[in-house]
Amino acid sequence: MPLGTDYARQDCSLARALEIVGERWTMLILRDCFLGVRRFTDFQAHLDISRAVLSARLEALVADGLLTRTGSGHPSYELTETGIALWPAMFALLQWGDRLTTPGAPRRLYRHVGCGDLGPDGRCEACGRHPAPRDVEARPGPGADPTLRDDAVSVALRQPHRLLEPLALR
Amino acid sequence: MPLGTDYARQDCSLARALEIVGERWTMLILRDCFLGVRRFTDFQAHLDISRAVLSARLEALVADGLLTRTGSGHPSYELTETGIALWPAMFALLQWGDRLTTPGAPRRLYRHVGCGDLGPDGRCEACGRHPAPRDVEARPGPGADPTLRDDAVSVALRQPHRLLEPLALR
DNA sequence: CTGTATCCTTAAAGATACTG
DNA sequence: CAGTATCTTTAAGGATACAG
């Protein structure tokens, strides 16, 4: 939260959640984690964020237990179970944004691997379950705009890819 | 989003959603709307927010189509269908915050009216459905902290109350 | 009651340069 | 590659006073 003040005097779980993930850039960093981004430079190029801010956010996310940082030479950031548990919230928000801003043309499509596509409520249209992100594959949808960015991550995201698996960059 | 810059160069529905609901206080204002707060002064007292900021946020939410403002003398702010559609995302985030910060002791409990309690995934434990917020009743849970605030809204929230219905204030 | 208008402080974020 | 260290800009937010 900007400006020092937080939501400490709100007796509310939403306020608690937002104190952790409500800061600018934080949710987008976590989104990238779900999409398979793991390296500092890849986050930075894809988000177009300053290194200082990225560094601070990653550090906070590790301290709050949503990310692990492994490998001192070339660190890799990965979601913990706590971070992965954010998936339903992230998916719901993402779907809301999609339907609000580009009705009928989702920017990205999600599929229960080996089963069916996910509906707006996150349920697999074939089996009716809510698959865990590990069992979900993402791919560009009709609303995607490939002209917006062309960093390595954005290019890699144009191929179908399984969530939480490291992206195939080059 | 603070500091002028937005997420415009992110081809991502989550970024679009956060441009609307990602600003400081905005989600908490919407939470209050779900809980039945409708008046400027009630928002202000419950959130402990400056009037200028509250005014700006309400205006933006009306402009973005999440709230309606009715009654010029004593305006009443109410969620539109677009705003109500945010419920699954808000509930998921709220549950995540609850389980992360006070495991085993939710601050607030939600019940499918005339049916069963809601589980962490928003499904009614009795009928298995995801009830719409109009059919949900909220009440304080074991993790609630009644010492934190004692404005009129906080006091009213100590009684069971149906979502989206105006709170019984006095 | 529901705001608007100013003023002021603070800090968040970008730019840039530097380091192991 | 993965940061840290400064520096500067800007604007967000609180406080206060005023208005319809």
XYZ file of C-alpha atoms (C1' of nucleotides) in Angstrom:
380
model
C 0.000 0.000 0.000
C 1.352 3.387 -0.846
C 1.829 6.227 1.551
C 2.721 4.322 4.653
C -0.766 3.809 5.932
C -2.201 0.357 5.599
C -5.569 -1.184 6.285
C -4.634 -2.244 9.814
C -7.774 -0.836 11.339
C -10.061 -2.790 9.070
C -11.268 -6.016 10.677
C -11.506 -7.692 7.332
C -9.833 -10.560 5.564
C -9.939 -8.707 2.295
C -7.890 -5.941 3.849
C -5.388 -8.514 5.114
C -5.126 -10.012 1.636
C -4.670 -6.638 -0.002
C -1.903 -5.711 2.381
C 0.022 -8.577 0.807
C -1.050 -8.577 -2.823
C -2.659 -5.153 -3.201
C 0.417 -3.153 -3.997
C 1.072 -1.945 -7.471
C 2.705 -4.587 -9.702
C 2.404 -7.380 -7.152
C -0.508 -9.183 -8.767
C 1.092 -8.901 -12.184
C 4.298 -10.417 -10.851
C 2.287 -13.306 -9.447
C 0.460 -13.684 -12.730
C 3.821 -14.031 -14.445
C 4.773 -16.693 -11.917
C 1.687 -18.697 -12.844
C 2.578 -18.277 -16.498
C 6.028 -19.739 -15.895
C 8.301 -16.733 -15.540
C 11.045 -17.384 -12.994
C 13.976 -15.059 -13.657
C 14.538 -11.499 -12.565
C 15.331 -10.238 -16.029
C 12.333 -11.934 -17.579
C 9.956 -10.360 -15.069
C 11.600 -7.047 -15.689
C 11.376 -7.158 -19.456
C 7.838 -8.496 -19.519
C 6.451 -6.096 -16.943
C 8.475 -3.112 -18.052
C 9.064 -2.265 -14.419
C 12.067 -0.659 -12.791
C 14.583 -3.053 -11.298
C 14.390 -1.403 -7.905
C 10.645 -1.885 -7.666
C 10.828 -5.438 -8.942
C 13.503 -6.249 -6.414
C 11.441 -4.840 -3.553
C 8.286 -6.688 -4.606
C 10.038 -10.022 -5.016
C 11.670 -9.640 -1.643
C 8.312 -8.877 -0.011
C 6.654 -11.833 -1.702
C 9.386 -14.149 -0.466
C 9.112 -12.685 3.038
C 5.333 -13.160 2.989
C 5.734 -16.760 1.939
C 4.197 -16.582 -1.531
C 7.438 -17.150 -3.415
C 10.617 -19.101 -2.898
C 13.927 -17.900 -4.168
C 16.422 -20.618 -5.049
C 19.881 -20.547 -6.618
C 22.133 -17.732 -5.514
C 23.945 -17.266 -8.808
C 20.907 -17.136 -11.054
C 17.992 -17.074 -8.652
C 14.709 -18.618 -9.635
C 11.459 -17.418 -8.124
C 8.666 -19.930 -7.755
C 5.252 -19.925 -6.161
C 4.793 -21.676 -2.843
C 1.581 -23.477 -1.981
C 0.377 -20.246 -0.373
C 1.017 -18.430 -3.620
C -0.614 -21.141 -5.682
C -3.648 -20.919 -3.405
C -4.223 -17.489 -4.860
C -5.158 -18.998 -8.206
C -8.935 -19.013 -7.734
C -8.905 -15.342 -6.809
C -6.595 -14.449 -9.657
C -8.609 -16.413 -12.182
C -11.884 -14.880 -11.036
C -10.486 -11.361 -11.270
C -8.976 -12.046 -14.648
C -12.226 -13.385 -16.013
C -14.093 -10.397 -14.694
C -11.620 -8.080 -16.410
C -11.881 -10.016 -19.610
C -15.648 -9.939 -19.787
C -15.783 -6.293 -18.806
C -13.253 -4.925 -21.265
C -13.452 -7.246 -24.281
C -16.750 -9.102 -24.095
C -16.760 -12.181 -26.235
C -13.063 -12.054 -27.031
C -10.931 -13.363 -24.169
C -7.283 -12.428 -24.337
C -6.236 -15.823 -23.108
C -7.926 -19.209 -22.980
C -7.483 -21.857 -20.326
C -7.889 -25.570 -20.725
C -8.044 -28.465 -18.307
C -5.253 -30.573 -19.785
C -6.620 -33.655 -21.486
C -10.185 -32.670 -20.676
C -11.999 -29.452 -21.604
C -11.856 -25.680 -21.608
C -12.436 -23.670 -18.454
C -15.597 -21.597 -18.171
C -15.715 -18.124 -16.627
C -16.185 -19.659 -13.193
C -13.027 -21.750 -13.540
C -14.855 -25.013 -13.969
C -13.840 -27.410 -16.679
C -16.670 -27.551 -19.159
C -16.058 -31.238 -19.725
C -15.635 -32.710 -16.260
C -17.188 -29.959 -14.135
C -14.259 -29.717 -11.744
C -12.035 -26.786 -10.814
C -8.622 -27.997 -11.941
C -5.506 -26.954 -10.057
C -3.264 -24.596 -12.024
C -0.759 -27.405 -12.590
C -3.389 -29.113 -14.721
C -4.236 -26.037 -16.744
C -2.845 -25.045 -20.103
C -3.051 -21.438 -21.305
C -3.027 -20.215 -24.866
C -3.774 -16.924 -26.630
C -7.430 -16.143 -27.241
C -9.164 -14.081 -29.922
C -8.768 -10.909 -27.866
C -4.991 -11.163 -27.613
C -3.031 -8.259 -29.041
C 0.334 -9.517 -30.302
C 1.430 -6.040 -31.316
C 1.581 -4.739 -27.773
C 4.855 -6.285 -26.643
C 7.546 -8.435 -28.126
C 9.900 -9.255 -25.302
C 10.956 -12.886 -24.996
C 8.255 -13.718 -22.460
C 5.477 -12.216 -24.545
C 6.670 -14.194 -27.545
C 6.847 -17.424 -25.563
C 3.314 -16.880 -24.283
C 2.023 -17.136 -27.854
C 2.497 -20.881 -27.642
C 0.290 -23.056 -25.484
C 1.995 -23.614 -22.166
C 1.151 -25.289 -18.925
C 0.778 -23.081 -15.857
C 3.576 -23.165 -13.280
C 5.913 -24.903 -15.715
C 8.947 -22.837 -16.731
C 8.334 -21.005 -19.961
C 10.262 -22.077 -23.029
C 12.304 -18.926 -23.631
C 15.122 -18.420 -26.058
C -2.862 3.110 -9.894
C -0.575 5.613 -8.336
C 1.928 7.730 -10.171
C 0.096 8.235 -13.402
C 1.376 5.190 -15.155
C -1.049 2.361 -15.652
C -0.786 -1.143 -16.995
C -1.750 -0.137 -20.513
C 1.097 -2.006 -22.109
C 0.167 -5.292 -20.513
C -1.941 -7.446 -22.816
C -3.676 -9.021 -19.895
C -7.171 -9.100 -18.503
C -5.847 -9.009 -14.983
C -4.172 -5.701 -15.753
C -7.446 -4.382 -17.177
C -9.288 -5.443 -14.037
C -6.703 -3.889 -11.761
C -6.892 -0.598 -13.603
C -10.484 -0.449 -12.381
C -10.413 -2.059 -8.948
C -6.680 -2.065 -8.145
C -6.426 1.368 -6.643
C -6.046 1.836 -2.976
C -9.391 1.707 -1.081
C -11.415 0.710 -4.123
C -11.852 -2.940 -3.194
C -12.726 -2.041 0.365
C -15.380 0.372 -0.849
C -16.847 -2.402 -2.978
C -16.696 -4.778 -0.032
C -18.752 -2.271 1.949
C -21.245 -2.132 -0.898
C -21.693 -5.891 -0.714
C -22.151 -5.589 3.038
C -24.944 -3.077 2.570
C -23.300 0.292 3.025
C -24.835 2.901 0.740
C -24.213 6.366 2.149
C -21.217 8.605 1.791
C -20.855 9.230 5.502
C -21.143 5.555 6.348
C -18.383 4.621 3.931
C -16.285 7.396 5.315
C -16.693 6.450 8.952
C -16.271 2.747 8.365
C -13.224 3.043 6.130
C -11.643 5.930 7.983
C -10.765 7.489 4.650
C -10.561 11.134 3.678
C -13.659 12.560 2.055
C -11.740 13.743 -0.972
C -10.413 10.269 -1.714
C -13.767 8.643 -1.084
C -15.435 11.101 -3.401
C -12.913 10.414 -6.157
C -13.223 6.646 -5.830
C -17.014 6.656 -5.828
C -17.048 8.876 -8.867
C -14.652 6.562 -10.704
C -16.685 3.495 -9.779
C -19.847 5.125 -11.091
C -18.036 6.166 -14.280
C -16.716 2.630 -14.750
C -20.201 1.229 -14.329
C -19.727 -0.693 -11.086
C -21.926 1.576 -8.983
C -25.044 3.632 -9.485
C -25.650 6.846 -7.668
C -29.275 7.696 -6.985
C -30.967 10.485 -5.058
C -29.402 13.912 -5.380
C -30.102 15.115 -1.863
C -28.866 12.075 0.014
C -27.236 9.951 -2.668
C -27.238 6.211 -2.353
C -24.521 4.133 -3.980
C -25.419 0.642 -5.115
C -23.670 -2.063 -7.062
C -24.633 -2.614 -10.677
C -24.641 -6.073 -12.202
C -21.068 -5.436 -13.321
C -20.116 -4.681 -9.759
C -21.996 -7.672 -8.415
C -20.151 -9.831 -10.940
C -17.025 -9.112 -8.954
C -18.310 -11.211 -6.067
C -16.536 -14.459 -6.956
C -13.199 -12.673 -7.184
C -13.783 -10.761 -3.986
C -14.896 -13.854 -2.103
C -11.901 -15.868 -3.305
C -9.477 -13.149 -2.286
C -11.151 -12.728 1.054
C -10.990 -16.436 1.783
C -7.341 -16.535 0.839
C -6.631 -13.662 3.210
C -8.591 -15.312 5.962
C -6.812 -18.620 5.737
C -3.438 -16.981 5.425
C -3.657 -14.608 8.347
C -5.958 -16.335 10.850
C -6.054 -20.010 9.960
C -9.002 -21.790 11.497
C -10.669 -18.617 12.710
C -12.487 -16.777 9.914
C -13.363 -13.183 10.658
C -16.698 -13.527 8.953
C -18.890 -16.459 8.018
C -21.124 -16.731 4.987
C -24.249 -18.783 4.656
C -26.458 -19.718 1.742
C -29.760 -18.457 3.119
C -32.035 -21.310 4.057
C -29.447 -23.880 3.040
C -25.876 -24.268 4.338
C -22.625 -22.485 5.050
C -20.231 -21.533 2.273
C -16.923 -23.372 2.004
C -13.628 -21.667 1.135
C -14.389 -22.119 -2.562
C -17.716 -20.318 -2.250
C -19.819 -23.439 -2.630
C -22.691 -24.077 -0.307
C -21.777 -27.091 1.769
C -25.377 -28.256 1.721
C -26.492 -27.897 -1.885
C -23.123 -27.678 -3.638
C -23.985 -24.546 -5.590
C -22.303 -21.127 -5.720
C -25.072 -18.867 -4.457
C -25.374 -15.325 -5.758
C -24.542 -12.684 -3.143
C -28.223 -11.786 -2.817
C -28.769 -15.237 -1.345
C -25.892 -15.025 1.095
C -26.043 -13.990 4.715
C -22.897 -12.828 6.510
C -22.236 -12.919 10.228
C -19.180 -12.472 12.478
C -16.886 -15.460 12.791
C -14.573 -16.594 15.594
C -11.721 -14.481 14.221
C -13.663 -11.215 14.348
C -12.147 -8.472 16.491
C -14.958 -6.297 17.876
C -12.492 -4.000 19.628
C -11.028 -2.632 16.410
C -13.771 -0.223 15.403
C -17.075 0.937 16.753
C -18.542 3.155 14.120
C -22.184 2.571 13.260
C -21.390 0.296 10.332
C -19.033 -1.886 12.341
C -21.667 -2.243 15.042
C -24.383 -3.135 12.528
C -22.127 -5.773 10.985
C -22.162 -7.676 14.267
C -25.660 -8.841 13.443
C -26.323 -11.350 10.676
C -27.215 -9.456 7.532
C -27.940 -10.356 3.959
C -25.492 -9.163 1.326
C -26.548 -6.250 -0.875
C -29.430 -5.384 1.433
C -29.120 -1.992 3.157
C -27.563 -2.344 6.572
C -29.752 -1.658 9.595
C -27.969 1.378 10.995
C -29.063 3.656 13.748
C -25.298 15.487 4.718
C -22.361 15.425 0.758
C -19.271 17.030 -1.031
C -15.164 20.794 -3.131
C -11.039 23.511 -2.741
C -6.356 24.276 -0.919
C -2.342 23.293 1.218
C 1.234 20.285 2.569
C 3.837 16.201 3.508
C 5.521 11.972 2.138
C 6.900 8.346 -0.456
C 6.440 5.605 -4.668
C 8.361 4.969 -8.956
C 11.474 5.953 -13.004
C 16.139 7.002 -14.638
C 20.729 6.328 -14.325
C 25.004 4.709 -12.810
C 27.496 1.335 -10.467
C 28.803 -3.598 -8.423
C 29.683 -8.698 -7.503
C 22.740 -11.780 -14.817
C 20.855 -9.788 -10.670
C 20.730 -6.628 -8.263
C 22.019 -1.889 -5.138
C 22.598 3.157 -4.671
C 21.328 7.838 -5.625
C 18.690 11.370 -7.404
C 14.602 13.526 -8.956
C 9.875 13.934 -10.119
C 5.226 13.571 -9.283
C 1.160 12.733 -7.312
C -1.469 10.431 -3.737
C -3.419 11.111 0.450
C -4.514 13.495 4.970
C -5.945 17.827 7.171
C -8.570 21.661 7.179
C -11.743 25.037 5.793
C -15.622 26.142 3.169
C -20.230 25.525 0.391
C -24.829 24.012 -1.406
